[in-house]
């Protein structure tokens, strides 16, 4: 196949069973997030590169290695969004949403990261994203996690995941911890990976996240952030845990859950699964009190999460398929004309109808059989004259005739929808 007929590496066409799973995930997210008062927000896929550079930080993996960045025809540097939060924060500022804070926003759509593709990891992937902006209360952290758990539960996959939470502390805790880490890792300077040597200068917290085997050994004995929490940070984390317990959300505390980015504080959380191999993260989020101010907006503490739709889809059980359609098979010119109106009146009654687009009755029956049709409505001049329709059940081959005004009822009997 010519290059131009293949999708770009790491991107895919989504069809058949998978797109139906996507629809189910979006439906569930819409319904559940509305129960908590989230409003939909759609931001552009393209943003000025600065939006991501400023928020994610020049040293982050996403900015240094993974962004799809290009100059547009006007010479502006633009980037295909690699994550939601920066764009949502930008929109919060651009639209003056601080007036309405606290505000809860729900988004979904494609994201782009130049990563090595594998099962569950793509260069174009999709997320659902939840943000609660404008409140510093731990109750918001509880609600963000709870709505995430509720969505997973509605999809029937909560039991396939586990929730781990951690606190990154406040800035006082983090300053104390950063100093302790620098002291500890400096003792192993020669054994750290090249990347972690740079992290030691720029953001020592990120060494904890390293996948490098020799880094991992050093990390195993690194000091824990918990030993450096301020009183405020401790109280905040306790309140979040009490709220989760009161909400019936099961969790464990894992001190190794960190969010790589600088602007995170207090709660960090992750729903993971054992069922997807290396790509075990399903949903992740946390509190980011400094971000919006850092972007030039008003002081706006916030918390949110993102979940990968592809990974959620991989965890979903076999979905209920669409109800099988019925086929309309008109015989003769008069019936042919009547078929359009009949199809519309049945569809108005929520019956799925295939019209078959021309050809003789035999051809139409064959086509109908291919489309998993459950029944055919067959009618010609005789049926029109006697105001009746013949119904043929595909599974049994049985035929019977019903009066015209009983048709929808006769077909509704077993829609299964
Ligand atoms: P992150 O924005 O990196 O915190 O990721 C949030 C969620 O998005 C993860 O838990 C995954 O479910 C999903 N995700 C992240 N990167 C990818 C990717 N390259 N392909 C598919 N899903 C991804």
XYZ file of C-alpha atoms and ligand atoms in Angstrom:
440
model
C 0.000 0.000 0.000
C 1.267 3.487 -0.778
C 2.403 5.484 2.193
C -0.389 7.953 1.659
C -3.084 5.293 2.193
C -1.836 4.244 5.603
C -2.640 6.177 8.756
C 0.359 7.989 10.224
C 2.328 5.810 12.687
C 0.711 5.871 16.114
C -2.651 7.057 14.736
C -5.564 4.781 13.939
C -8.970 4.643 12.397
C -11.503 3.830 15.077
C -14.434 1.778 13.865
C -16.729 -1.160 14.477
C -16.881 -2.469 18.028
C -14.231 0.010 19.269
C -16.042 3.190 18.299
C -19.179 1.851 19.992
C -17.095 1.443 23.139
C -15.892 5.043 22.783
C -19.529 6.149 22.544
C -20.415 4.230 25.690
C -17.523 5.852 27.566
C -18.549 9.342 26.477
C -22.201 8.676 27.293
C -21.337 7.450 30.783
C -18.993 10.383 31.388
C -21.586 12.905 30.268
C -24.317 11.402 32.395
C -22.231 10.909 35.532
C -20.352 14.221 35.387
C -23.681 16.053 34.958
C -24.861 14.468 38.229
C -21.982 16.299 39.923
C -22.616 19.597 38.128
C -19.823 19.483 35.544
C -20.380 21.621 32.441
C -18.988 20.645 29.037
C -16.104 22.685 27.640
C -14.473 22.259 24.244
C -11.111 23.941 23.684
C -9.127 24.032 20.417
C -6.839 21.142 19.554
C -4.250 23.743 18.521
C -2.778 26.197 21.007
C 0.173 28.544 20.940
C 3.222 26.485 21.910
C 3.825 28.835 24.840
C 0.621 27.603 26.534
C 2.216 24.191 27.033
C 5.798 25.340 27.512
C 4.826 27.722 30.253
C 2.645 25.234 32.100
C 4.432 21.925 31.590
C 7.879 23.450 31.996
C 10.802 23.398 29.586
C 12.321 20.321 31.222
C 9.268 18.037 31.145
C 9.349 14.926 28.930
C 6.262 16.123 27.105
C 7.790 19.455 26.123
C 11.283 18.193 25.337
C 10.395 15.018 23.436
C 6.743 14.519 22.736
C 5.059 17.602 21.349
C 3.865 18.009 17.779
C 5.021 21.582 17.278
C 5.213 23.506 14.015
C 5.235 27.015 12.654
C 2.019 27.924 10.883
C 1.979 29.944 7.656
C 2.028 33.154 9.656
C 5.190 32.076 11.479
C 3.458 31.430 14.828
C 4.641 28.392 16.779
C 1.639 26.147 17.381
C 1.320 22.783 19.132
C -1.243 19.998 18.926
C -2.397 19.670 22.525
C -0.525 16.909 24.399
C -2.798 17.194 27.452
C -5.952 19.007 28.514
C -5.174 20.967 31.642
C -3.063 23.702 30.033
C -5.728 24.469 27.411
C -8.541 24.395 29.976
C -6.555 26.749 32.219
C -5.934 29.031 29.234
C -9.658 29.007 28.429
C -10.495 29.708 32.074
C -8.372 32.864 31.889
C -9.382 33.938 28.330
C -13.097 33.652 29.130
C -12.936 35.289 32.539
C -14.370 32.179 34.171
C -12.924 33.263 37.512
C -16.181 35.229 37.852
C -18.022 31.942 38.070
C -15.535 30.075 40.240
C -15.693 27.507 41.590
C -16.522 26.012 38.235
C -16.519 22.357 37.194
C -15.629 21.548 33.597
C -15.700 18.374 31.559
C -13.901 17.932 28.203
C -12.997 15.125 25.866
C -11.168 14.747 22.593
C -7.909 13.831 20.865
C -4.412 14.516 22.174
C -1.058 14.117 20.478
C 2.235 12.880 21.874
C 5.253 11.673 19.948
C 5.689 8.459 21.964
C 6.739 4.974 20.897
C 3.459 3.325 19.906
C 2.390 0.032 21.475
C -0.808 -1.551 22.717
C -2.660 1.108 24.707
C -0.166 3.831 23.741
C -0.642 5.903 20.629
C 0.516 9.182 19.142
C -3.044 10.332 18.717
C -5.119 9.183 21.664
C -8.236 10.392 23.423
C -9.079 11.429 26.940
C -11.971 12.427 29.082
C -10.918 15.277 31.342
C -12.431 16.740 34.489
C -11.387 19.956 36.244
C -12.724 21.713 39.339
C -11.339 25.257 39.264
C -11.382 27.903 41.960
C -11.474 26.020 45.235
C -8.711 25.120 47.651
C -11.000 22.873 49.709
C -10.028 19.201 50.120
C -13.676 18.387 49.398
C -12.977 19.209 45.748
C -10.203 16.591 45.662
C -12.644 14.094 47.131
C -15.223 14.998 44.508
C -12.761 14.752 41.594
C -11.712 11.267 42.699
C -15.300 10.244 43.438
C -16.621 11.292 40.036
C -13.762 9.325 38.444
C -14.653 6.231 40.467
C -18.330 6.743 39.643
C -17.600 6.855 35.897
C -15.491 3.680 36.100
C -18.231 2.021 38.141
C -20.915 3.015 35.622
C -18.781 1.462 32.880
C -18.515 -1.724 34.948
C -14.716 -1.539 35.218
C -14.088 -0.076 38.674
C -13.422 -3.600 39.944
C -10.666 -4.047 37.348
C -8.755 -1.072 38.726
C -7.205 0.015 41.977
C -6.983 3.551 43.273
C -3.770 4.818 44.769
C -3.417 8.252 46.274
C -0.619 10.337 47.680
C -0.041 13.833 48.889
C 2.678 15.958 47.353
C 2.304 18.370 50.241
C 2.172 22.148 49.989
C 5.032 24.353 48.913
C 6.584 24.337 52.404
C 6.571 20.523 52.418
C 7.937 20.383 48.922
C 10.781 22.798 49.576
C 11.842 20.745 52.578
C 11.522 17.525 50.598
C 13.343 18.842 47.549
C 16.276 19.804 49.731
C 16.281 16.326 51.315
C 16.212 14.660 47.882
C 19.006 16.791 46.482
C 21.097 15.876 49.485
C 20.308 12.153 49.094
C 20.720 11.870 45.303
C 23.889 13.969 45.286
C 25.452 11.110 47.222
C 24.831 8.865 44.166
C 25.653 11.395 41.479
C 27.929 9.069 39.515
C 25.427 6.189 39.492
C 22.408 8.114 38.262
C 21.301 7.914 34.602
C 22.231 10.844 32.387
C 18.631 11.996 32.421
C 18.397 11.880 36.182
C 21.604 13.884 36.525
C 19.805 16.654 34.646
C 16.691 16.141 36.777
C 18.833 16.517 39.895
C 19.574 20.068 38.733
C 16.158 20.972 37.377
C 13.518 18.914 39.189
C 14.830 16.250 41.569
C 11.274 15.029 42.323
C 11.111 13.579 38.844
C 13.967 11.161 39.543
C 11.418 9.240 41.651
C 9.517 8.582 38.419
C 12.535 7.220 36.513
C 12.161 3.951 34.612
C 15.940 3.422 34.507
C 16.887 0.216 36.430
C 19.898 1.661 38.257
C 17.942 4.827 39.134
C 15.180 2.617 40.496
C 17.590 0.943 42.931
C 18.733 4.296 44.240
C 15.153 5.565 44.417
C 14.100 2.571 46.549
C 15.881 4.009 49.582
C 15.211 7.691 48.900
C 13.633 9.727 51.695
C 9.834 9.812 51.667
C 7.885 13.019 51.196
C 5.598 12.026 54.068
C 8.411 12.715 56.512
C 8.466 16.334 55.365
C 4.751 17.280 55.318
C 3.845 20.571 56.984
C 0.981 20.538 59.507
C -1.364 22.059 56.898
C -0.439 19.463 54.308
C -0.972 16.653 56.791
C -4.404 17.967 57.751
C -5.384 18.398 54.089
C -4.424 14.824 53.224
C -6.265 13.431 56.259
C -9.407 15.320 55.252
C -9.234 13.959 51.696
C -8.890 10.405 53.018
C -11.803 10.836 55.412
C -13.918 12.175 52.541
C -13.071 9.228 50.304
C -13.947 6.763 53.032
C -17.212 8.587 53.701
C -17.953 8.482 49.947
C -17.372 4.726 49.830
C -14.334 5.021 47.545
C -11.685 2.383 48.281
C -8.040 3.491 48.026
C -4.550 2.793 49.218
C -1.863 5.349 49.943
C 1.191 4.922 47.757
C 4.009 7.387 48.474
C 5.456 6.676 45.027
C 2.533 8.290 43.173
C 3.919 11.599 41.960
C 2.781 13.811 39.154
C 5.805 14.778 37.101
C 4.840 18.384 36.684
C 5.961 21.199 38.915
C 2.603 22.772 39.458
C 1.052 19.821 41.287
C 0.556 19.936 45.061
C -1.405 18.100 47.737
C -3.433 15.233 46.291
C -2.128 13.042 43.451
C -4.061 9.958 42.421
C -4.086 7.188 39.884
C -6.419 4.373 38.949
C -4.324 1.523 37.535
C -5.090 -1.943 36.222
C -3.225 -5.244 35.954
C -4.950 -6.086 32.684
C -3.137 -3.866 30.182
C 0.498 -4.882 30.560
C 2.948 -2.002 30.703
C 0.294 0.635 30.024
C -1.296 0.180 33.419
C -2.403 3.777 34.099
C -6.058 4.273 33.308
C -6.945 7.536 35.011
C -4.656 10.021 36.719
C -4.932 13.420 38.259
C -4.222 15.731 41.108
C -4.350 19.201 42.573
C -2.567 22.070 40.817
C -2.990 25.223 42.855
C -0.250 27.286 41.222
C -0.890 26.690 37.535
C -3.365 29.379 36.570
C -1.517 32.086 38.430
C 1.702 30.894 36.803
C -0.003 31.385 33.407
C -0.863 34.977 34.259
C -4.409 34.437 35.556
C -5.924 35.116 38.968
C -4.958 32.897 41.894
C -7.068 29.789 41.242
C -6.513 26.578 43.149
C -7.773 23.606 41.153
C -7.930 19.836 40.924
C -8.689 17.469 38.055
C -7.946 14.261 36.216
C -7.696 12.727 32.773
C -8.505 9.183 31.694
C -7.433 7.552 28.434
C -10.446 6.508 26.383
C -8.497 3.818 24.464
C -7.439 2.194 27.734
C -10.924 2.399 29.199
C -12.232 0.840 25.981
C -9.783 -2.066 26.315
C -11.202 -2.795 29.769
C -14.873 -2.686 28.780
C -16.852 -5.889 28.537
C -18.572 -6.834 25.326
C -21.124 -4.097 24.739
C -24.769 -4.520 23.979
C -24.940 -4.166 20.215
C -27.372 -1.879 18.531
C -30.814 -3.441 18.145
C -30.981 -5.443 14.923
C -32.708 -3.508 12.135
C -35.784 -4.444 10.159
C -35.754 -4.192 6.346
C -38.472 -2.681 4.212
C -38.977 -4.599 0.962
C -41.440 -2.849 -1.370
C -42.616 -4.713 -4.469
C -43.749 -2.583 -7.413
C -43.831 1.146 -8.127
C -46.635 2.103 -5.734
C -45.028 0.274 -2.809
C -41.641 1.739 -3.691
C -43.074 5.238 -3.284
C -44.755 4.389 -0.004
C -41.540 2.913 1.437
C -39.953 6.262 2.392
C -42.917 7.413 4.461
C -43.250 3.997 6.078
C -39.543 4.007 7.030
C -39.894 7.450 8.579
C -42.978 6.539 10.593
C -41.280 3.417 11.994
C -38.096 5.354 12.819
C -40.256 7.928 14.623
C -41.364 5.004 16.770
C -37.671 4.225 17.500
C -37.496 1.167 15.284
C -34.236 0.778 13.379
C -35.014 0.533 9.657
C -32.940 -0.295 6.569
C -34.485 0.771 3.299
C -32.160 -1.124 1.005
C -31.729 1.457 -1.799
C -33.413 -0.078 -4.838
C -33.142 -3.365 -6.740
C -35.731 -6.143 -6.922
C -37.181 -7.887 -3.888
C -34.741 -10.810 -4.128
C -31.697 -8.546 -4.131
C -33.080 -6.526 -1.261
C -33.719 -9.654 0.793
C -30.113 -10.767 0.217
C -28.765 -7.382 1.257
C -31.012 -7.365 4.318
C -29.741 -10.799 5.373
C -26.150 -9.477 5.236
C -27.020 -6.630 7.593
C -28.102 -8.829 10.460
C -31.713 -7.865 9.885
C -34.227 -9.472 12.239
C -37.327 -9.103 10.086
C -38.472 -7.836 6.702
C -41.656 -5.876 6.012
C -42.781 -6.989 2.549
C -45.575 -5.279 0.660
C -46.835 -4.837 -2.913
C -50.093 -3.826 -4.586
C -52.147 -6.545 -2.800
C -51.007 -5.425 0.652
C -51.568 -1.771 -0.218
C -55.119 -2.619 -1.348
C -55.898 -4.570 1.835
C -54.019 -2.073 4.085
C -51.740 -4.748 5.491
C -48.067 -5.803 5.580
C -46.336 -9.147 5.416
C -43.662 -9.649 8.078
C -40.964 -12.262 7.558
C -38.859 -13.212 10.602
C -35.303 -13.852 9.457
C -34.271 -16.227 12.241
C -37.230 -18.605 11.868
C -38.243 -17.939 8.264
C -41.858 -17.568 9.472
C -44.194 -15.146 7.730
C -47.401 -13.533 8.892
C -49.602 -10.658 7.785
C -50.637 -7.783 10.049
C -53.063 -4.873 9.514
C -51.237 -1.629 8.635
C -52.114 0.038 11.926
C -50.645 -2.878 13.895
C -47.297 -2.890 12.113
C -45.184 -0.871 14.527
C -46.539 -2.822 17.458
C -45.827 -6.147 15.766
C -42.246 -5.034 15.059
C -41.670 -3.500 18.475
C -42.353 -6.793 20.187
C -38.795 -7.963 19.963
C -36.659 -4.912 19.212
C -34.413 -5.757 22.116
C -33.604 -2.056 22.276
P -1.437 11.747 31.591
O -2.054 12.923 30.874
O -0.089 11.359 31.054
O -1.522 11.843 33.090
O -2.347 10.518 31.198
C -3.661 10.372 31.644
C -4.223 9.115 31.027
O -4.218 9.230 29.594
C -3.404 7.866 31.298
O -3.818 7.299 32.512
C -3.744 6.987 30.115
O -4.987 6.342 30.332
C -3.921 7.975 28.986
N -2.737 8.119 28.114
C -1.636 8.865 28.326
N -0.780 8.775 27.282
C -1.358 7.962 26.380
C -0.995 7.481 25.070
N 0.146 7.832 24.458
N -1.862 6.637 24.426
C -3.022 6.268 25.010
N -3.418 6.698 26.230
C -2.614 7.532 26.900
